[in-house]
Short mmCIF file of C-alpha atoms in Angstrom, two decimals:
data_model
loop_
_atom_site.label_atom_id
_atom_site.label_comp_id
_atom_site.label_asym_id
_atom_site.label_seq_id
_atom_site.Cartn_x
_atom_site.Cartn_y
_atom_site.Cartn_z
CA VAL A 1 50.93 142.67 127.23
CA GLU A 2 54.52 141.40 126.98
CA LEU A 3 53.46 137.84 127.84
CA VAL A 4 50.57 137.75 125.35
CA THR A 5 52.67 139.22 122.67
CA LYS A 6 55.48 136.66 123.38
CA MET A 7 52.91 133.75 123.35
CA ILE A 8 51.43 134.86 119.96
CA SER A 9 54.84 135.26 118.42
CA GLY A 10 56.00 131.86 119.74
CA VAL A 11 52.88 130.12 118.45
CA ASN A 12 53.28 131.66 115.02
CA ALA A 13 56.82 130.35 114.92
CA LEU A 14 55.76 126.82 115.95
CA ILE A 15 53.00 126.79 113.29
CA ARG A 16 55.43 128.00 110.63
CA GLU A 17 57.98 125.40 111.61
CA ASP A 18 55.38 122.64 111.96
CA LYS A 19 54.45 123.13 108.28
CA GLN A 20 58.10 122.73 107.29
CA LEU A 21 58.40 119.60 109.33
CA GLN A 22 55.34 118.06 107.88
CA SER A 23 57.11 117.61 104.54
CA PHE A 24 60.61 116.89 106.02
CA PRO A 25 61.69 113.39 105.21
CA LEU A 26 62.19 110.77 107.93
CA VAL A 27 65.84 109.65 107.50
CA ARG A 28 66.11 106.07 108.64
CA SER A 29 69.85 106.00 108.45
CA VAL A 30 70.20 108.01 111.74
CA ASN A 31 73.96 107.85 111.79
CA SER A 32 74.41 109.13 108.22
CA LEU A 33 75.88 112.40 107.03
CA VAL A 34 72.52 113.13 105.41
CA LYS A 35 70.79 112.95 108.80
CA LYS A 36 73.58 115.15 110.24
CA HIS A 37 73.49 117.85 107.58
CA LEU A 38 69.97 117.98 106.21
CA SER A 39 67.86 120.72 107.98
CA PRO A 40 64.24 121.62 107.45
CA GLU A 41 65.47 124.93 106.04
CA ILE A 42 67.67 123.23 103.35
CA TRP A 43 64.84 120.78 102.60
CA ASN A 44 62.15 123.38 102.17
CA LYS A 45 64.36 125.50 100.04
CA LEU A 46 65.44 122.76 97.61
CA LYS A 47 62.73 120.03 97.79
CA ASP A 48 60.79 121.24 94.68
CA HIS A 49 63.76 121.90 92.49
CA LYS A 50 64.54 119.61 89.45
CA THR A 51 67.91 119.46 87.81
CA ALA A 52 68.19 120.47 84.14
CA THR A 53 70.16 117.45 82.90
CA THR A 54 67.94 114.62 84.30
CA GLY A 55 64.98 116.31 86.09
CA SER A 56 66.15 114.83 89.37
CA THR A 57 65.17 116.07 92.83
CA LEU A 58 66.87 116.27 96.20
CA MET A 59 64.79 113.24 97.32
CA ASP A 60 66.21 111.25 94.36
CA CYS A 61 69.65 112.06 95.79
CA ILE A 62 68.97 111.06 99.40
CA VAL A 63 66.66 108.22 98.89
CA CYS A 64 69.14 105.58 100.23
CA ALA A 65 69.44 107.42 103.54
CA VAL A 66 65.60 107.78 103.74
CA GLU A 67 64.77 104.18 102.89
CA LEU A 68 67.72 102.17 104.34
CA ASP A 69 68.99 102.20 107.96
CA ASN A 70 72.64 101.34 107.26
CA GLN A 71 74.08 104.33 105.31
CA HIS A 72 77.21 106.28 106.22
CA VAL A 73 77.09 108.87 103.55
CA GLY A 74 73.51 108.38 102.18
CA ILE A 75 73.54 110.65 99.21
CA TYR A 76 74.29 110.32 95.42
CA GLY A 77 74.74 112.89 92.75
CA ALA A 78 72.09 112.36 90.09
CA ASP A 79 73.94 114.49 87.53
CA GLU A 80 76.62 117.20 87.40
CA ASP A 81 73.90 119.80 88.32
CA SER A 82 73.21 118.09 91.65
CA TYR A 83 76.45 119.19 93.08
CA ARG A 84 75.68 122.76 92.18
CA ASP A 85 71.88 122.92 92.66
CA PHE A 86 71.90 121.04 95.95
CA ALA A 87 75.22 122.58 97.27
CA PRO A 88 73.73 123.69 100.64
CA LEU A 89 73.50 119.95 101.51
CA PHE A 90 76.37 118.53 99.41
CA ASP A 91 79.11 121.00 100.36
CA PRO A 92 79.08 120.57 104.21
CA LEU A 93 78.52 116.76 103.79
CA ILE A 94 81.57 116.42 101.33
CA LEU A 95 83.89 118.39 103.64
CA ASP A 96 82.76 116.38 106.63
CA TYR A 97 83.32 113.03 104.87
CA HIS A 98 86.71 113.89 103.51
CA GLY A 99 87.90 115.77 106.59
CA LEU A 100 88.76 118.98 104.67
CA SER A 101 88.36 122.65 105.35
CA SER A 102 86.23 124.94 103.14
CA ASN A 103 89.31 126.54 101.64
CA PHE A 104 90.93 123.39 100.34
CA SER A 105 91.74 122.97 96.67
CA HIS A 106 92.00 119.79 94.63
CA THR A 107 94.63 119.28 91.89
CA SER A 108 94.66 116.29 89.58
CA ASP A 109 97.97 114.98 88.33
CA MET A 110 98.26 111.73 86.26
CA ASP A 111 101.94 112.17 85.25
CA SER A 112 103.25 108.67 86.09
CA THR A 113 106.85 109.68 85.64
CA LYS A 114 106.50 111.76 88.85
CA VAL A 115 106.08 108.61 90.93
CA THR A 116 109.75 108.06 91.83
CA VAL A 117 109.44 105.32 94.50
CA LYS A 118 108.89 101.54 93.80
CA ILE A 119 107.79 98.50 95.73
CA ALA A 120 111.03 97.38 97.43
CA ASP A 121 110.11 93.72 97.83
CA GLU A 122 107.60 92.31 95.35
CA GLY A 123 107.76 88.77 96.86
CA PRO A 124 104.67 88.93 99.09
CA ILE A 125 102.63 90.78 96.42
CA VAL A 126 100.25 88.73 94.30
CA SER A 127 98.73 91.53 92.10
CA THR A 128 98.24 95.25 91.65
CA ARG A 129 95.12 97.09 90.56
CA ILE A 130 94.38 100.83 90.11
CA ARG A 131 90.94 102.13 89.26
CA VAL A 132 89.40 105.50 88.73
CA GLY A 133 85.93 106.65 87.85
CA ARG A 134 85.15 109.16 85.09
CA ASN A 135 81.83 110.76 83.91
CA ILE A 136 81.25 112.65 80.67
CA GLU A 137 79.63 116.07 80.55
CA GLY A 138 76.16 116.38 79.26
CA PHE A 139 74.99 112.93 80.47
CA GLY A 140 73.43 112.21 83.83
CA LEU A 141 75.37 110.35 86.51
CA SER A 142 74.24 106.76 86.98
CA PRO A 143 71.57 107.54 89.56
CA GLY A 144 69.78 109.97 87.32
CA ILE A 145 70.88 109.16 83.75
CA THR A 146 68.01 108.67 81.36
CA LYS A 147 67.67 105.54 79.23
CA GLN A 148 68.42 107.44 76.02
CA GLN A 149 71.46 109.15 77.58
CA ARG A 150 72.74 105.74 78.75
CA ILE A 151 72.33 104.26 75.24
CA ASP A 152 73.88 107.24 73.55
CA LEU A 153 76.89 107.14 75.97
CA GLU A 154 77.42 103.45 75.30
CA LYS A 155 77.53 104.16 71.59
CA MET A 156 79.99 107.01 72.00
CA MET A 157 82.25 104.81 74.17
CA GLU A 158 82.13 101.89 71.67
CA LYS A 159 83.43 104.36 69.07
CA ALA A 160 86.17 105.58 71.54
CA PHE A 161 87.29 102.03 72.35
CA GLY A 162 87.68 101.41 68.57
CA THR A 163 90.33 104.14 68.41
CA LEU A 164 92.55 102.62 71.08
CA GLU A 165 95.83 101.32 69.63
CA GLY A 166 98.77 99.15 70.59
CA PRO A 167 98.71 97.42 74.03
CA LEU A 168 95.42 99.27 74.84
CA ALA A 169 93.51 97.87 71.84
CA GLY A 170 90.82 95.30 72.62
CA LYS A 171 87.16 94.50 72.44
CA TYR A 172 83.93 95.75 73.86
CA PHE A 173 81.33 93.39 75.27
CA PRO A 174 77.80 94.78 75.70
CA LEU A 175 75.80 93.02 78.52
CA LEU A 176 72.64 93.17 76.36
CA GLY A 177 72.49 90.06 74.31
CA MET A 178 75.72 88.58 75.79
CA ASP A 179 76.01 84.88 74.92
CA GLY A 180 76.66 82.28 77.71
CA ALA A 181 80.29 81.54 76.75
CA THR A 182 81.33 85.18 76.77
CA LYS A 183 79.52 85.73 80.07
CA GLN A 184 81.19 82.77 81.73
CA GLN A 185 84.64 83.88 80.46
CA LEU A 186 84.15 87.32 81.93
CA ILE A 187 83.02 85.72 85.17
CA ASP A 188 86.14 83.51 85.21
CA ASP A 189 88.27 86.55 84.60
CA HIS A 190 86.60 88.33 87.41
CA PHE A 191 85.60 91.15 84.99
CA LEU A 192 81.85 90.91 84.97
CA PHE A 193 79.82 93.38 87.05
CA MET A 194 76.37 92.05 88.13
CA GLU A 195 73.00 93.58 89.17
CA GLY A 196 71.45 93.15 92.55
CA ASP A 197 73.17 95.73 94.75
CA LYS A 198 70.48 97.14 97.14
CA ASN A 199 72.09 100.58 97.25
CA LEU A 200 72.52 100.83 93.49
CA GLN A 201 68.98 99.56 92.89
CA LEU A 202 67.33 102.06 95.27
CA ALA A 203 69.40 104.99 93.88
CA GLY A 204 68.20 104.15 90.43
CA MET A 205 71.53 102.92 89.01
CA GLU A 206 70.07 99.51 87.81
CA ARG A 207 67.14 100.92 85.83
CA ASP A 208 66.67 99.24 82.35
CA TRP A 209 69.28 96.57 83.15
CA PRO A 210 71.25 95.48 81.24
CA GLU A 211 70.70 97.89 78.42
CA GLY A 212 73.44 100.39 77.69
CA ARG A 213 76.00 98.66 79.85
CA GLY A 214 79.12 96.66 78.99
CA ILE A 215 82.79 95.85 79.46
CA PHE A 216 85.84 96.64 77.41
CA HIS A 217 89.21 94.96 77.97
CA ASN A 218 92.50 94.90 75.99
CA ALA A 219 94.03 91.76 74.46
CA ALA A 220 96.30 91.22 77.58
CA LYS A 221 93.35 91.63 79.94
CA GLU A 222 95.39 94.28 81.87
CA PHE A 223 93.22 97.39 80.92
CA LEU A 224 89.54 97.28 81.53
CA VAL A 225 86.54 99.69 81.39
CA TRP A 226 83.14 99.23 82.90
CA VAL A 227 80.49 101.24 81.09
CA ASN A 228 77.49 102.51 83.00
CA GLU A 229 77.90 100.85 86.32
CA GLU A 230 78.07 103.05 89.47
CA ASP A 231 79.80 105.62 87.28
CA GLN A 232 79.54 106.04 83.57
CA LEU A 233 83.13 104.80 83.33
CA ARG A 234 85.19 102.72 85.78
CA ILE A 235 88.64 102.59 84.21
CA ILE A 236 91.01 99.78 85.62
CA SER A 237 94.55 98.87 85.06
CA MET A 238 95.99 95.71 86.70
CA GLN A 239 98.44 93.01 86.45
CA LYS A 240 100.18 90.17 88.40
CA GLY A 241 102.96 91.07 90.73
CA GLY A 242 103.89 94.49 92.38
CA ASN A 243 105.00 96.77 89.58
CA VAL A 244 102.72 99.57 90.70
CA ASN A 245 104.52 102.11 88.54
CA GLU A 246 103.78 100.18 85.33
CA VAL A 247 100.16 99.70 86.30
CA PHE A 248 99.77 103.41 86.93
CA GLU A 249 101.44 104.34 83.62
CA ARG A 250 99.13 102.12 81.61
CA LEU A 251 96.18 103.69 83.46
CA ALA A 252 97.29 107.22 82.71
CA LYS A 253 97.88 106.40 79.05
CA GLY A 254 94.40 104.73 78.76
CA ILE A 255 92.58 107.53 80.39
CA ALA A 256 94.35 110.13 78.08
CA ALA A 257 93.54 107.98 74.91
CA ILE A 258 89.81 107.73 75.93
CA GLU A 259 89.63 111.40 76.81
CA LYS A 260 91.21 112.41 73.46
CA SER A 261 88.96 110.16 71.48
CA VAL A 262 85.68 111.41 73.22
CA ALA A 263 86.82 114.99 72.75
CA SER A 264 87.62 114.64 69.04
CA SER A 265 84.59 112.52 68.09
CA ALA A 266 81.88 114.06 70.33
CA GLY A 267 83.28 117.26 71.57
CA LYS A 268 82.84 116.10 75.15
CA LYS A 269 84.95 116.35 78.24
CA PHE A 270 85.12 114.58 81.58
CA GLN A 271 82.94 116.18 84.27
CA LEU A 272 85.45 118.28 86.27
CA HIS A 273 84.35 120.41 89.22
CA PRO A 274 86.52 123.46 90.04
CA LYS A 275 86.67 122.50 93.74
CA TYR A 276 85.92 118.74 93.91
CA GLY A 277 87.88 117.52 90.90
CA TYR A 278 86.45 114.64 88.87
CA LEU A 279 82.74 114.19 89.69
CA HIS A 280 81.37 110.84 90.66
CA SER A 281 77.99 109.48 91.60
CA CYS A 282 79.13 108.97 95.22
CA PRO A 283 80.68 111.88 97.07
CA SER A 284 83.17 109.51 98.64
CA ASN A 285 84.88 109.14 95.28
CA LEU A 286 85.18 112.82 94.45
CA GLY A 287 88.46 114.20 93.37
CA THR A 288 90.65 111.42 92.04
CA GLY A 289 88.06 108.72 92.24
CA MET A 290 91.31 106.58 92.54
CA ARG A 291 91.76 103.34 94.42
CA ALA A 292 95.26 102.01 94.04
CA SER A 293 95.69 98.63 95.66
CA VAL A 294 97.84 95.53 96.04
CA HIS A 295 97.02 92.02 97.16
CA VAL A 296 99.77 91.16 99.58
CA HIS A 297 100.48 88.37 102.02
CA LEU A 298 101.09 89.76 105.58
CA PRO A 299 101.35 86.70 107.90
CA GLY A 300 103.31 88.72 110.48
CA TRP A 301 100.47 91.20 110.81
CA VAL A 302 97.99 88.38 111.14
CA LYS A 303 100.03 87.03 114.05
CA ALA A 304 100.13 90.59 115.56
CA GLY A 305 96.41 90.97 115.08
CA ARG A 306 94.09 92.46 112.49
CA ASP A 307 93.14 95.37 114.68
CA LYS A 308 96.74 96.31 114.89
CA LEU A 309 97.09 96.14 111.12
CA LYS A 310 94.05 98.39 110.70
CA ALA A 311 95.48 100.94 113.17
CA ARG A 312 98.85 100.98 111.42
CA CYS A 313 97.21 101.33 108.00
CA GLU A 314 95.26 104.34 109.39
CA GLN A 315 98.63 105.95 110.37
CA LEU A 316 99.89 105.30 106.80
CA GLY A 317 96.75 106.69 105.07
CA LEU A 318 95.90 103.23 103.91
CA GLN A 319 92.76 100.97 103.98
CA PRO A 320 93.00 97.21 104.58
CA ARG A 321 90.39 94.77 103.41
CA GLY A 322 90.23 91.09 102.89
CA SER A 323 91.25 90.16 99.33
CA ARG A 324 87.68 89.45 98.44
CA GLY A 325 86.71 93.05 99.16
CA GLU A 326 84.69 94.75 102.07
CA SER A 327 82.42 91.96 102.71
CA GLY A 328 84.38 89.02 101.37
CA GLY A 329 85.16 87.46 104.72
CA ASP A 330 88.49 86.07 106.07
CA THR A 331 91.08 85.35 103.46
CA GLY A 332 93.89 84.13 105.65
CA ASP A 333 97.04 86.35 105.44
CA LEU A 334 96.15 87.83 102.01
CA PHE A 335 95.07 91.43 102.20
CA ASP A 336 93.88 94.10 99.78
CA ILE A 337 95.76 97.29 100.82
CA SER A 338 94.78 100.54 99.19
CA ASN A 339 94.93 104.40 99.57
CA LYS A 340 92.33 105.72 101.96
CA HIS A 341 91.92 109.24 100.56
CA ARG A 342 90.42 110.38 97.20
CA LEU A 343 89.87 114.09 97.52
CA GLY A 344 92.51 116.76 98.33
CA TYR A 345 95.39 114.72 97.01
CA SER A 346 96.60 114.28 93.47
CA GLU A 347 96.78 110.82 91.87
CA VAL A 348 100.64 110.92 91.95
CA GLU A 349 100.53 111.68 95.66
CA LEU A 350 98.07 108.76 96.36
CA VAL A 351 100.03 106.17 94.38
CA THR A 352 103.29 107.38 96.04
CA LYS A 353 101.67 107.22 99.52
CA MET A 354 100.40 103.66 98.80
CA ILE A 355 103.75 102.38 97.57
CA GLU A 356 105.49 103.91 100.64
CA GLY A 357 102.92 102.52 103.04
CA VAL A 358 103.07 98.99 101.53
CA ASN A 359 106.80 99.03 101.73
CA ALA A 360 106.60 99.91 105.41
CA LEU A 361 103.97 97.13 106.04
CA ILE A 362 106.06 94.47 104.33
CA LYS A 363 109.27 95.53 106.28
CA GLU A 364 107.38 95.43 109.52
CA ASP A 365 105.61 92.20 108.64
CA LYS A 366 109.00 90.39 108.35
CA LYS A 367 109.93 91.57 111.94
CA LEU A 368 106.54 90.45 113.22
CA GLN A 369 106.81 86.91 111.77
#
C-alpha cells in the first residue's frame, strides 16, 4: 500500500512539474544570472503578467538571455513596473550582480563640494568624463517604451534643454531628419550614438529608429545629453585634462537644472526606487548609474603587465579598459580607468574612490617605469 501510494504521489508530482517545464524558456546564455535565478516556479507565476506602463512581459525582459548565448546579466527592465512586478527574479539577480546583502540601502549624493580630494598629477591624464543615466516617471524604459511615449519624452526634453542657461546652454539635434554636415560634425566630436547593437536591438531599444532620439550639447561641448538611447537620458560631463572635480560639479549642476525644468514644466520626477536608487534599463547601472573615468597614460603598468594592472584596479574598486572602450582593442599605454561599482555607494563616494585610485596608479606607474 505504501509503495503504490508513493508511486502515485510521485507520478502526480512529475506530471505537474512537466506541465510547468513545457512552457519554461530555454535560456541559451547558460552562464547568465537569468539562468541562475529563473526557476519554473517564478516563470509560471509571472509569465502571463503584463506591466501597466508598457504592457511588457517577463519574456520581454529576459529575451537577450533566451536568444543570445553570451550574456552575463541577461535581463533588462522594460519600465519602472518591471522592477516591482517581476521582483522575484530581479531582486536576487540584482543583489548577486552587485555583491550586496538584502538589507543594504542606497543613498544618492550629488553634492560636488563634498569631493575634497583632487588628482595629484594631471600630467599623464588626457581627459575626464563622468556620465549618469536618468529616466523619467510615467514613461517606459527604453526596452519597453512605446513610440508615442518616446516622441512625447523627446518633446519634453527639447523644452527642458531650452531653459538651460549660462555655460549649460546649447542646442538639441534630433536624429530624425539630421543633415549630413551636422551628422559628420557629431561623429567627428565623438558625440553621435548609432544603431546596430545586437543586445539593444533584441531587447527592443532600437524600435522606430531614429524617431524620438537626439543629442544635446552645450556651446563648449563639455555637457552632453543623449535622448532615448539605452536609457531615456544619458547625461555626460567631460573635458580635456584631469580636473575631475570641475567635471563632477558641471554634471551635478546640469542634472539639477534638467530635473527642475522637467518638474516645473511637466510635473515629472526621475524614476527613483526606494532600495535601488535611480532606475535604469540594465540592472548593472542601478543606483548611481555613474561611470566616472579618466583617459590616462600608464607606461609603467604596461611594462609590468596588463593582468597586474587589472588586479590592482580590482583592489582599488576600479575598472580598466582600453581607451576605445570594452571592445576597442589595444591602445598602447592609454587606458580608460573608471569606478567599478554603481549601487550601494553614493556619487560622491564613487568619484572620491576613482580620484584616490587613479592617484595611486599614477604614483605606482612612475616606480614601475
